[in-house]
CSV table of C-alpha atoms and ligand atoms in Angstrom, one decimal:
chain,number,residue,atom,x,y,z
A,19,MET,CA,99.3,145.7,51.2
A,20,THR,CA,101.3,143.0,53.0
A,21,LEU,CA,100.8,139.3,52.7
A,22,ALA,CA,100.1,137.8,56.1
A,23,LYS,CA,100.6,134.2,57.0
A,24,ALA,CA,97.9,132.8,59.3
A,25,TYR,CA,95.9,129.9,60.7
A,26,ALA,CA,92.2,130.1,59.8
A,27,ALA,CA,88.9,128.2,60.1
A,28,THR,CA,87.1,127.7,56.8
A,29,ALA,CA,83.9,126.2,58.3
A,30,ALA,CA,82.4,125.5,61.7
A,31,THR,CA,83.2,121.8,61.5
A,32,ALA,CA,86.7,122.0,60.0
A,33,PRO,CA,90.0,122.2,62.0
A,34,LEU,CA,92.0,125.4,61.7
A,35,GLY,CA,94.7,125.2,59.0
A,36,PRO,CA,97.3,127.4,57.2
A,37,TYR,CA,96.0,130.4,55.3
A,38,GLN,CA,97.3,133.6,53.7
A,39,PHE,CA,95.6,136.9,53.2
A,40,GLU,CA,96.4,140.6,52.5
A,41,ARG,CA,96.7,143.1,55.3
A,42,ARG,CA,95.9,146.7,54.3
A,43,ALA,CA,98.6,149.2,53.5
A,44,VAL,CA,99.7,151.3,56.4
A,45,GLY,CA,97.5,154.4,56.4
A,46,PRO,CA,98.4,157.8,57.9
A,47,HIS,CA,97.0,156.8,61.4
A,48,ASP,CA,97.9,153.2,61.3
A,49,VAL,CA,100.4,151.1,63.2
A,50,GLN,CA,101.7,147.9,61.7
A,51,ILE,CA,102.7,145.2,64.2
A,52,GLU,CA,104.7,142.0,63.6
A,53,ILE,CA,102.8,139.6,65.9
A,54,ALA,CA,105.1,137.7,68.3
A,55,TYR,CA,102.4,136.0,70.4
A,56,CYS,CA,98.6,135.5,70.4
A,57,GLY,CA,96.6,134.1,73.3
A,58,ILE,CA,93.8,131.6,72.7
A,59,CYS,CA,90.5,132.7,74.3
A,60,HIS,CA,87.5,130.5,74.7
A,61,SER,CA,85.6,133.1,72.5
A,62,ASP,CA,87.9,132.0,69.6
A,63,LEU,CA,86.5,128.5,70.0
A,64,HIS,CA,82.9,129.6,70.3
A,65,GLN,CA,83.2,131.6,67.1
A,66,VAL,CA,85.3,129.1,65.1
A,67,ARG,CA,82.6,126.5,65.8
A,68,ASN,CA,79.8,129.1,65.2
A,69,GLU,CA,78.3,128.5,68.7
A,70,TRP,CA,77.0,132.0,68.8
A,71,GLY,CA,75.4,131.7,65.3
A,72,ASN,CA,77.2,134.8,63.8
A,73,SER,CA,80.3,133.3,62.2
A,74,THR,CA,81.7,134.1,58.8
A,75,TYR,CA,84.5,132.2,57.1
A,76,PRO,CA,87.4,132.1,56.4
A,77,MET,CA,88.0,133.3,60.0
A,78,VAL,CA,91.5,134.1,61.4
A,79,PRO,CA,90.7,134.2,65.2
A,80,GLY,CA,92.8,135.8,67.9
A,81,HIS,CA,92.3,138.9,70.0
A,82,GLU,CA,95.1,138.7,72.5
A,83,ILE,CA,97.8,140.1,70.2
A,84,VAL,CA,101.3,141.4,71.1
A,85,GLY,CA,104.4,142.2,69.1
A,86,ARG,CA,106.7,144.9,67.8
A,87,VAL,CA,105.8,147.9,65.6
A,88,THR,CA,107.3,147.5,62.1
A,89,ALA,CA,105.8,150.6,60.5
A,90,VAL,CA,103.8,153.7,61.4
A,91,GLY,CA,101.8,156.1,59.3
A,92,ALA,CA,102.7,159.8,58.9
A,93,HIS,CA,100.3,161.1,61.5
A,94,VAL,CA,101.0,158.4,64.2
A,95,LYS,CA,102.2,160.1,67.4
A,96,GLY,CA,102.2,157.5,70.1
A,97,PHE,CA,104.2,154.7,68.5
A,98,LYS,CA,107.5,154.3,66.7
A,99,VAL,CA,109.2,151.4,64.9
A,100,GLY,CA,110.6,148.9,67.4
A,101,ASP,CA,108.0,149.7,70.2
A,102,LEU,CA,106.1,146.9,71.9
A,103,ALA,CA,102.4,147.0,71.1
A,104,GLY,CA,99.2,145.1,71.6
A,105,VAL,CA,95.8,144.8,70.0
A,106,GLY,CA,92.8,143.3,71.8
A,107,CYS,CA,89.2,142.7,70.8
A,108,LEU,CA,88.5,146.1,69.3
A,109,VAL,CA,90.1,147.6,66.2
A,110,ASP,CA,87.7,150.6,65.6
A,111,SER,CA,84.5,152.2,66.6
A,112,CYS,CA,82.4,155.2,65.4
A,113,ARG,CA,84.2,157.5,68.0
A,114,THR,CA,81.3,159.9,68.2
A,115,CYS,CA,78.3,158.1,69.8
A,116,PRO,CA,77.6,158.6,73.5
A,117,SER,CA,79.3,155.3,74.4
A,118,CYS,CA,82.4,156.1,72.4
A,119,GLN,CA,82.5,159.5,74.0
A,120,ARG,CA,82.4,157.8,77.4
A,121,GLN,CA,85.4,155.7,76.3
A,122,LEU,CA,83.1,152.6,76.2
A,123,GLU,CA,84.1,151.7,72.6
A,124,GLN,CA,83.0,148.1,73.3
A,125,PHE,CA,79.4,149.4,73.4
A,126,CYS,CA,79.7,151.7,70.4
A,127,GLU,CA,76.1,152.3,69.3
A,128,LYS,CA,76.9,151.9,65.6
A,129,GLY,CA,78.6,148.6,66.5
A,130,ALA,CA,82.3,148.4,67.2
A,131,ALA,CA,84.7,146.8,64.7
A,132,PHE,CA,86.0,143.7,66.5
A,133,SER,CA,89.4,142.1,65.7
A,134,TYR,CA,87.9,139.2,63.7
A,135,ASN,CA,84.5,137.7,62.7
A,136,SER,CA,83.5,141.3,62.2
A,137,THR,CA,84.0,144.1,59.7
A,138,GLU,CA,85.8,147.5,59.6
A,139,MET,CA,83.5,150.5,60.2
A,140,ASP,CA,82.7,150.5,56.4
A,141,ARG,CA,80.7,147.3,57.2
A,142,LYS,CA,82.2,145.7,54.2
A,143,THR,CA,85.9,144.8,54.8
A,144,PRO,CA,86.2,141.7,57.0
A,145,THR,CA,88.6,141.9,59.9
A,146,GLN,CA,91.0,139.1,60.7
A,147,GLY,CA,92.7,138.4,64.0
A,148,GLY,CA,95.9,137.5,65.6
A,149,TYR,CA,96.6,133.9,64.6
A,150,SER,CA,98.7,135.7,61.9
A,151,SER,CA,102.1,137.1,61.2
A,152,SER,CA,101.1,140.8,61.3
A,153,ILE,CA,98.3,143.3,61.8
A,154,VAL,CA,97.6,146.9,60.8
A,155,THR,CA,95.4,148.9,63.3
A,156,ASP,CA,94.6,152.5,63.8
A,157,GLU,CA,96.8,153.9,66.6
A,158,ALA,CA,93.7,154.8,68.6
A,159,PHE,CA,93.1,151.1,69.2
A,160,VAL,CA,96.7,150.0,69.8
A,161,LEU,CA,97.9,149.5,73.4
A,162,LYS,CA,101.3,150.1,74.9
A,163,ILE,CA,102.9,147.1,76.6
A,164,SER,CA,105.5,147.6,79.3
A,165,PRO,CA,108.9,146.0,78.6
A,166,LYS,CA,108.9,145.0,82.3
A,167,LEU,CA,106.3,142.3,81.5
A,168,ASP,CA,107.1,138.9,79.9
A,169,LEU,CA,105.7,139.5,76.4
A,170,ALA,CA,104.2,136.1,75.8
A,171,ALA,CA,102.5,136.1,79.2
A,172,ALA,CA,101.2,139.6,78.7
A,173,ALA,CA,99.3,138.7,75.5
A,174,PRO,CA,96.2,137.3,77.5
A,175,LEU,CA,95.9,140.6,79.3
A,176,LEU,CA,94.4,142.0,76.0
A,177,CYS,CA,91.2,140.0,76.6
A,178,ALA,CA,91.3,137.9,79.7
A,179,GLY,CA,92.9,140.7,81.6
A,180,ILE,CA,90.7,143.6,80.6
A,181,THR,CA,87.5,141.5,80.7
A,182,THR,CA,88.1,140.7,84.4
A,183,TYR,CA,89.6,144.1,85.4
A,184,SER,CA,86.7,146.1,84.1
A,185,PRO,CA,84.0,144.6,86.3
A,186,LEU,CA,86.3,144.7,89.3
A,187,ARG,CA,86.7,148.4,88.8
A,188,HIS,CA,83.0,149.1,87.8
A,189,TRP,CA,81.8,147.4,91.0
A,190,LYS,CA,84.5,149.3,92.9
A,191,THR,CA,86.3,146.3,94.4
A,192,LYS,CA,88.4,147.4,97.4
A,193,ALA,CA,90.5,145.9,100.2
A,194,GLY,CA,88.5,143.4,102.2
A,195,ASP,CA,85.7,142.9,99.7
A,196,LYS,CA,84.6,139.3,99.3
A,197,VAL,CA,84.9,138.4,95.7
A,198,GLY,CA,83.9,135.0,94.3
A,199,VAL,CA,85.4,133.8,91.0
A,200,VAL,CA,83.5,131.0,89.2
A,201,GLY,CA,85.5,128.9,86.8
A,202,LEU,CA,89.3,128.6,86.8
A,203,GLY,CA,90.3,129.0,83.2
A,204,GLY,CA,91.8,131.9,81.2
A,205,LEU,CA,89.5,134.6,82.5
A,206,GLY,CA,89.1,133.0,86.0
A,207,HIS,CA,92.8,133.0,86.8
A,208,MET,CA,93.2,136.6,85.8
A,209,ALA,CA,90.2,137.5,87.9
A,210,VAL,CA,91.8,135.9,90.9
A,211,LYS,CA,95.1,137.7,90.3
A,212,LEU,CA,93.6,141.1,89.8
A,213,ALA,CA,91.0,140.9,92.6
A,214,ALA,CA,93.8,139.8,95.0
A,215,ALA,CA,96.0,142.6,93.8
A,216,MET,CA,93.1,145.0,94.6
A,217,GLY,CA,93.1,143.7,98.2
A,218,ALA,CA,89.9,141.6,97.9
A,219,GLU,CA,89.3,138.4,99.8
A,220,VAL,CA,89.0,136.0,96.9
A,221,THR,CA,87.3,132.6,96.8
A,222,MET,CA,87.7,130.3,93.8
A,223,LEU,CA,84.5,128.4,92.9
A,224,SER,CA,85.5,125.5,90.6
A,225,THR,CA,84.3,122.2,89.4
A,226,SER,CA,87.9,120.9,89.4
A,227,LYS,CA,89.3,119.8,92.8
A,228,SER,CA,92.6,119.3,91.1
A,229,LYS,CA,92.9,123.1,90.6
A,230,GLU,CA,92.7,124.0,94.4
A,231,ALA,CA,96.5,124.3,95.0
A,232,ASP,CA,96.9,126.4,91.8
A,233,ALA,CA,94.0,128.6,92.8
A,234,ARG,CA,95.8,129.4,96.1
A,235,LYS,CA,99.1,130.0,94.3
A,236,LEU,CA,97.3,132.5,92.0
A,237,GLY,CA,96.1,134.4,95.0
A,238,ALA,CA,92.8,132.9,96.1
A,239,HIS,CA,92.3,132.8,99.9
A,240,HIS,CA,89.6,130.1,99.8
A,241,PHE,CA,88.5,127.4,97.5
A,242,GLY,CA,84.9,126.0,97.1
A,243,LEU,CA,84.1,122.9,95.1
A,244,THR,CA,80.9,123.6,93.1
A,245,SER,CA,80.0,119.9,92.6
A,246,ASP,CA,79.6,119.7,96.4
A,247,ASP,CA,76.2,121.1,97.8
A,248,ALA,CA,77.9,121.8,101.1
A,249,THR,CA,79.9,124.7,99.4
A,250,PHE,CA,76.6,126.5,98.6
A,251,LYS,CA,75.3,126.0,102.1
A,252,LYS,CA,78.5,127.3,103.7
A,253,LEU,CA,78.9,130.3,101.5
A,254,ALA,CA,75.2,131.4,101.3
A,255,GLY,CA,74.9,135.2,101.5
A,256,HIS,CA,78.7,135.6,101.5
A,257,PHE,CA,79.9,137.6,98.5
A,258,ASP,CA,79.9,141.3,97.6
A,259,LEU,CA,80.7,140.4,94.0
A,260,ILE,CA,80.7,137.2,92.0
A,261,ILE,CA,82.5,137.0,88.6
A,262,ASP,CA,81.1,134.1,86.5
A,263,THR,CA,83.5,133.0,83.8
A,264,ILE,CA,81.9,129.6,82.9
A,265,SER,CA,81.8,129.0,79.2
A,266,ALA,CA,79.1,126.3,79.2
A,267,PRO,CA,75.4,126.4,80.3
A,268,HIS,CA,74.9,126.2,84.1
A,269,ASP,CA,72.4,127.3,86.8
A,270,TYR,CA,73.0,131.0,87.7
A,271,ASN,CA,70.3,130.8,90.5
A,272,LYS,CA,72.6,128.6,92.7
A,273,TYR,CA,75.3,131.2,92.6
A,274,LEU,CA,72.9,134.2,93.2
A,275,GLY,CA,72.2,132.7,96.6
A,276,LEU,CA,75.8,133.2,97.5
A,277,LEU,CA,75.5,137.0,97.3
A,278,ARG,CA,75.1,139.2,100.3
A,279,VAL,CA,72.2,141.7,100.4
A,280,GLU,CA,72.6,144.0,97.4
A,281,GLY,CA,75.5,142.0,96.1
A,282,SER,CA,76.1,141.6,92.3
A,283,MET,CA,76.9,138.7,90.1
A,284,VAL,CA,78.4,139.6,86.8
A,285,LEU,CA,78.3,137.2,83.8
A,286,LEU,CA,81.5,137.2,81.7
A,287,GLY,CA,81.1,133.7,80.2
A,288,VAL,CA,78.9,133.4,77.1
A,289,PRO,CA,77.4,129.9,77.0
A,290,PRO,CA,75.7,129.2,73.6
A,291,GLU,CA,72.2,128.5,75.2
A,292,PRO,CA,70.1,130.7,77.5
A,293,THR,CA,69.5,129.8,81.1
A,294,PRO,CA,66.3,130.5,83.1
A,295,VAL,CA,66.7,132.9,86.0
A,296,SER,CA,64.3,132.8,89.0
A,297,ALA,CA,63.2,136.0,90.6
A,298,PHE,CA,63.5,134.6,94.1
A,299,PRO,CA,67.3,134.9,94.7
A,300,LEU,CA,67.2,138.4,93.2
A,301,ILE,CA,64.3,139.8,95.2
A,302,MET,CA,65.4,138.2,98.4
A,303,GLY,CA,68.2,140.7,99.2
A,304,ARG,CA,67.8,143.1,96.2
A,305,ARG,CA,70.6,141.3,94.5
A,306,SER,CA,71.7,142.1,90.9
A,307,LEU,CA,72.6,139.9,88.0
A,308,SER,CA,74.6,141.8,85.3
A,309,GLY,CA,77.1,141.2,82.5
A,310,SER,CA,80.2,142.9,81.2
A,311,LEU,CA,82.0,142.9,77.8
A,312,ILE,CA,85.8,143.4,77.7
A,313,GLY,CA,86.6,147.1,78.4
A,314,GLY,CA,87.2,150.4,76.5
A,315,ILE,CA,90.6,151.3,75.1
A,316,ALA,CA,91.6,153.8,77.9
A,317,GLU,CA,90.6,151.2,80.6
A,318,THR,CA,92.6,148.5,78.8
A,319,GLN,CA,95.7,150.8,78.9
A,320,GLU,CA,94.9,151.5,82.6
A,321,MET,CA,94.8,147.7,83.2
A,322,LEU,CA,98.1,147.1,81.4
A,323,ASP,CA,99.7,149.8,83.5
A,324,PHE,CA,98.2,148.3,86.6
A,325,CYS,CA,99.7,144.9,85.6
A,326,ALA,CA,103.1,146.4,85.0
A,327,GLU,CA,103.0,148.1,88.4
A,328,HIS,CA,101.9,144.9,90.2
A,329,ASN,CA,103.9,142.6,88.0
A,330,ILE,CA,100.9,140.6,86.9
A,331,VAL,CA,100.8,138.5,83.8
A,332,SER,CA,99.0,135.3,82.7
A,333,ASP,CA,100.1,131.8,83.6
A,334,ILE,CA,100.6,130.4,80.1
A,335,GLU,CA,101.4,127.3,78.1
A,336,LEU,CA,103.3,128.6,75.0
A,337,ILE,CA,102.6,126.3,72.0
A,338,PRO,CA,103.4,126.2,68.3
A,339,VAL,CA,100.5,127.4,66.1
A,340,GLN,CA,100.3,123.8,64.7
A,341,GLN,CA,98.9,122.7,68.0
A,342,VAL,CA,96.0,125.0,68.0
A,343,ASN,CA,93.3,122.4,67.3
A,344,GLU,CA,94.6,120.2,70.2
A,345,ALA,CA,94.6,123.2,72.5
A,346,TYR,CA,90.9,123.8,71.6
A,347,GLU,CA,90.1,120.2,72.6
A,348,ARG,CA,92.0,120.5,75.9
A,349,MET,CA,90.2,123.8,76.6
A,350,LEU,CA,86.9,121.9,76.2
A,351,LYS,CA,88.0,119.4,78.9
A,352,ASN,CA,88.8,122.3,81.4
A,353,ASP,CA,92.5,121.3,80.8
A,354,VAL,CA,94.1,124.7,80.4
A,355,ARG,CA,96.6,126.0,82.9
A,356,TYR,CA,95.7,128.7,82.5
A,357,ARG,CA,96.0,130.2,79.0
A,358,PHE,CA,97.3,128.8,75.8
A,359,VAL,CA,99.5,131.3,73.9
A,360,LEU,CA,100.6,130.7,70.2
A,361,ASP,CA,104.2,131.4,69.4
A,362,MET,CA,103.7,133.1,66.0
A,363,LYS,CA,107.3,132.6,64.9
A,364,THR,CA,106.3,128.9,64.4
A,365,LEU,CA,103.9,130.0,61.6
B,2,NAP,P1,88.3,128.7,79.6
B,2,NAP,O1,89.8,129.0,79.8
B,2,NAP,O2,87.9,127.5,78.8
B,2,NAP,O3,87.7,128.6,81.1
B,2,NAP,C1,86.4,128.3,81.4
B,2,NAP,C2,86.3,127.6,82.8
B,2,NAP,O4,84.9,127.4,83.1
B,2,NAP,C3,86.8,126.2,82.8
B,2,NAP,O5,88.2,126.2,83.0
B,2,NAP,C4,86.1,125.6,83.9
B,2,NAP,O6,86.6,126.0,85.2
B,2,NAP,C5,84.7,126.2,83.8
B,2,NAP,N1,83.8,125.4,83.1
B,2,NAP,C6,83.8,125.0,81.8
B,2,NAP,N2,82.8,124.2,81.5
B,2,NAP,C7,82.0,124.2,82.6
B,2,NAP,C8,80.8,123.5,83.0
B,2,NAP,N3,80.1,122.8,82.1
B,2,NAP,N4,80.3,123.7,84.2
B,2,NAP,C9,80.9,124.4,85.1
B,2,NAP,N5,82.1,125.0,84.9
B,2,NAP,C10,82.6,124.9,83.6
B,2,NAP,O7,87.5,129.9,79.0
B,2,NAP,P2,87.9,131.5,79.0
B,2,NAP,O8,88.7,131.8,77.9
B,2,NAP,O9,88.2,131.9,80.4
B,2,NAP,O10,86.4,132.1,78.7
B,2,NAP,C11,85.3,131.9,79.5
B,2,NAP,C12,84.0,132.4,78.9
B,2,NAP,O11,84.1,133.8,78.9
B,2,NAP,C13,83.8,131.9,77.5
B,2,NAP,O12,82.4,131.7,77.3
B,2,NAP,C14,84.2,133.1,76.7
B,2,NAP,O13,83.6,133.2,75.4
B,2,NAP,C15,83.8,134.3,77.6
B,2,NAP,N6,84.5,135.6,77.4
B,2,NAP,C16,83.7,136.7,77.6
B,2,NAP,C17,84.3,137.9,77.4
B,2,NAP,C18,83.5,139.1,77.7
B,2,NAP,O14,83.9,140.2,77.3
B,2,NAP,N7,82.4,139.0,78.5
B,2,NAP,C19,85.6,138.0,77.1
B,2,NAP,C20,86.4,136.9,76.9
B,2,NAP,C21,85.8,135.6,77.0
B,2,NAP,P3,86.8,124.9,86.4
B,2,NAP,O15,87.6,123.8,86.0
B,2,NAP,O16,87.4,125.7,87.5
B,2,NAP,O17,85.4,124.6,86.8
B,3,ZN,ZN1,88.6,136.9,74.5
B,4,ZN,ZN1,80.4,154.7,68.8
């Protein structure tokens, strides 16, 4: 066992503060990582504040984890001490169910073990995330990070990167496709970069006029202000695929009208409350409304390799861990450009 230093939430209403806990001893298949950086995802905030109603405390959030390997178990083949490594939202799954066999561990039919606010597959041992000094994870759930990428800026690829890459691949985005990205935050800015790298014609749909110049720098070809009804008239029937990353309740029906015939809108954002969906924009054009959850381990590695090849990382604000509560408040004001990353040596 190793004592890990961390920042944890002890209740839905309390700010995060310093905390210590034991990481398990390194087992034969385990990789121990000294965490260098951890991204802050809006899902961290939803769970810290129990907005999804499933939170347990104390909770050490964080699932955009990168660092260096400090120990490996006797049977580990893919990693050695000193390697760069990452851990995302998944730390284990049953490995035998139909979803696991299809490399869709995120949909494990026994319920995957998530990095925090979850349990190991024994369903007893709580998992704790990356706002901490170290992590011990089975090598089957550890990712390789290219030394070509800036390490701190690569951390958000482990969630924001894979969550946006996976639907782009699933809906077979190709050169010339018209992709709309809704919400320019952590996920949104990765969606813009990845869709543009796949050759799509990308439109950023945002409530923040002040982000227009940034959206274009990130790779968006067009910008639509969603507080302006003219945007919805102009872009009606336009998109092959819409990627919705909004974290708060909003009207999906308005955006469905922007899809072409047989276009798809995929929900990535997880607002705490449900939203009514009208049949009309769906039947008028056989459009689809869908959702997507992160991505499997093999696809996450594919995304990391794609990012290394195309030199894609996140645009980050690197902050000391002591500023995490402030970062949450800024995230709630749409004031993140475009991902906060915690520098874990400040712990
Ligand atoms: P974020 O950085 O806070 O970005 C969210 C963006 O949504 C904001 O920057 C803002 O963009 C827009 N937005 C926020 N409130 C809005 C409102 N009331 N109306 C309209 N637009 C609003 O969050 P994130 O880390 O990207 O996460 C986004 C969502 O995805 C969260 O709900 C998170 O839990 C979820 N998530 C899902 C998965 C998955 O696997 N499906 C994985 C990770 C995260 P503009 O300023 O451009 O309008
Ligand atoms: Zn996340
Ligand atoms: Zn499974």
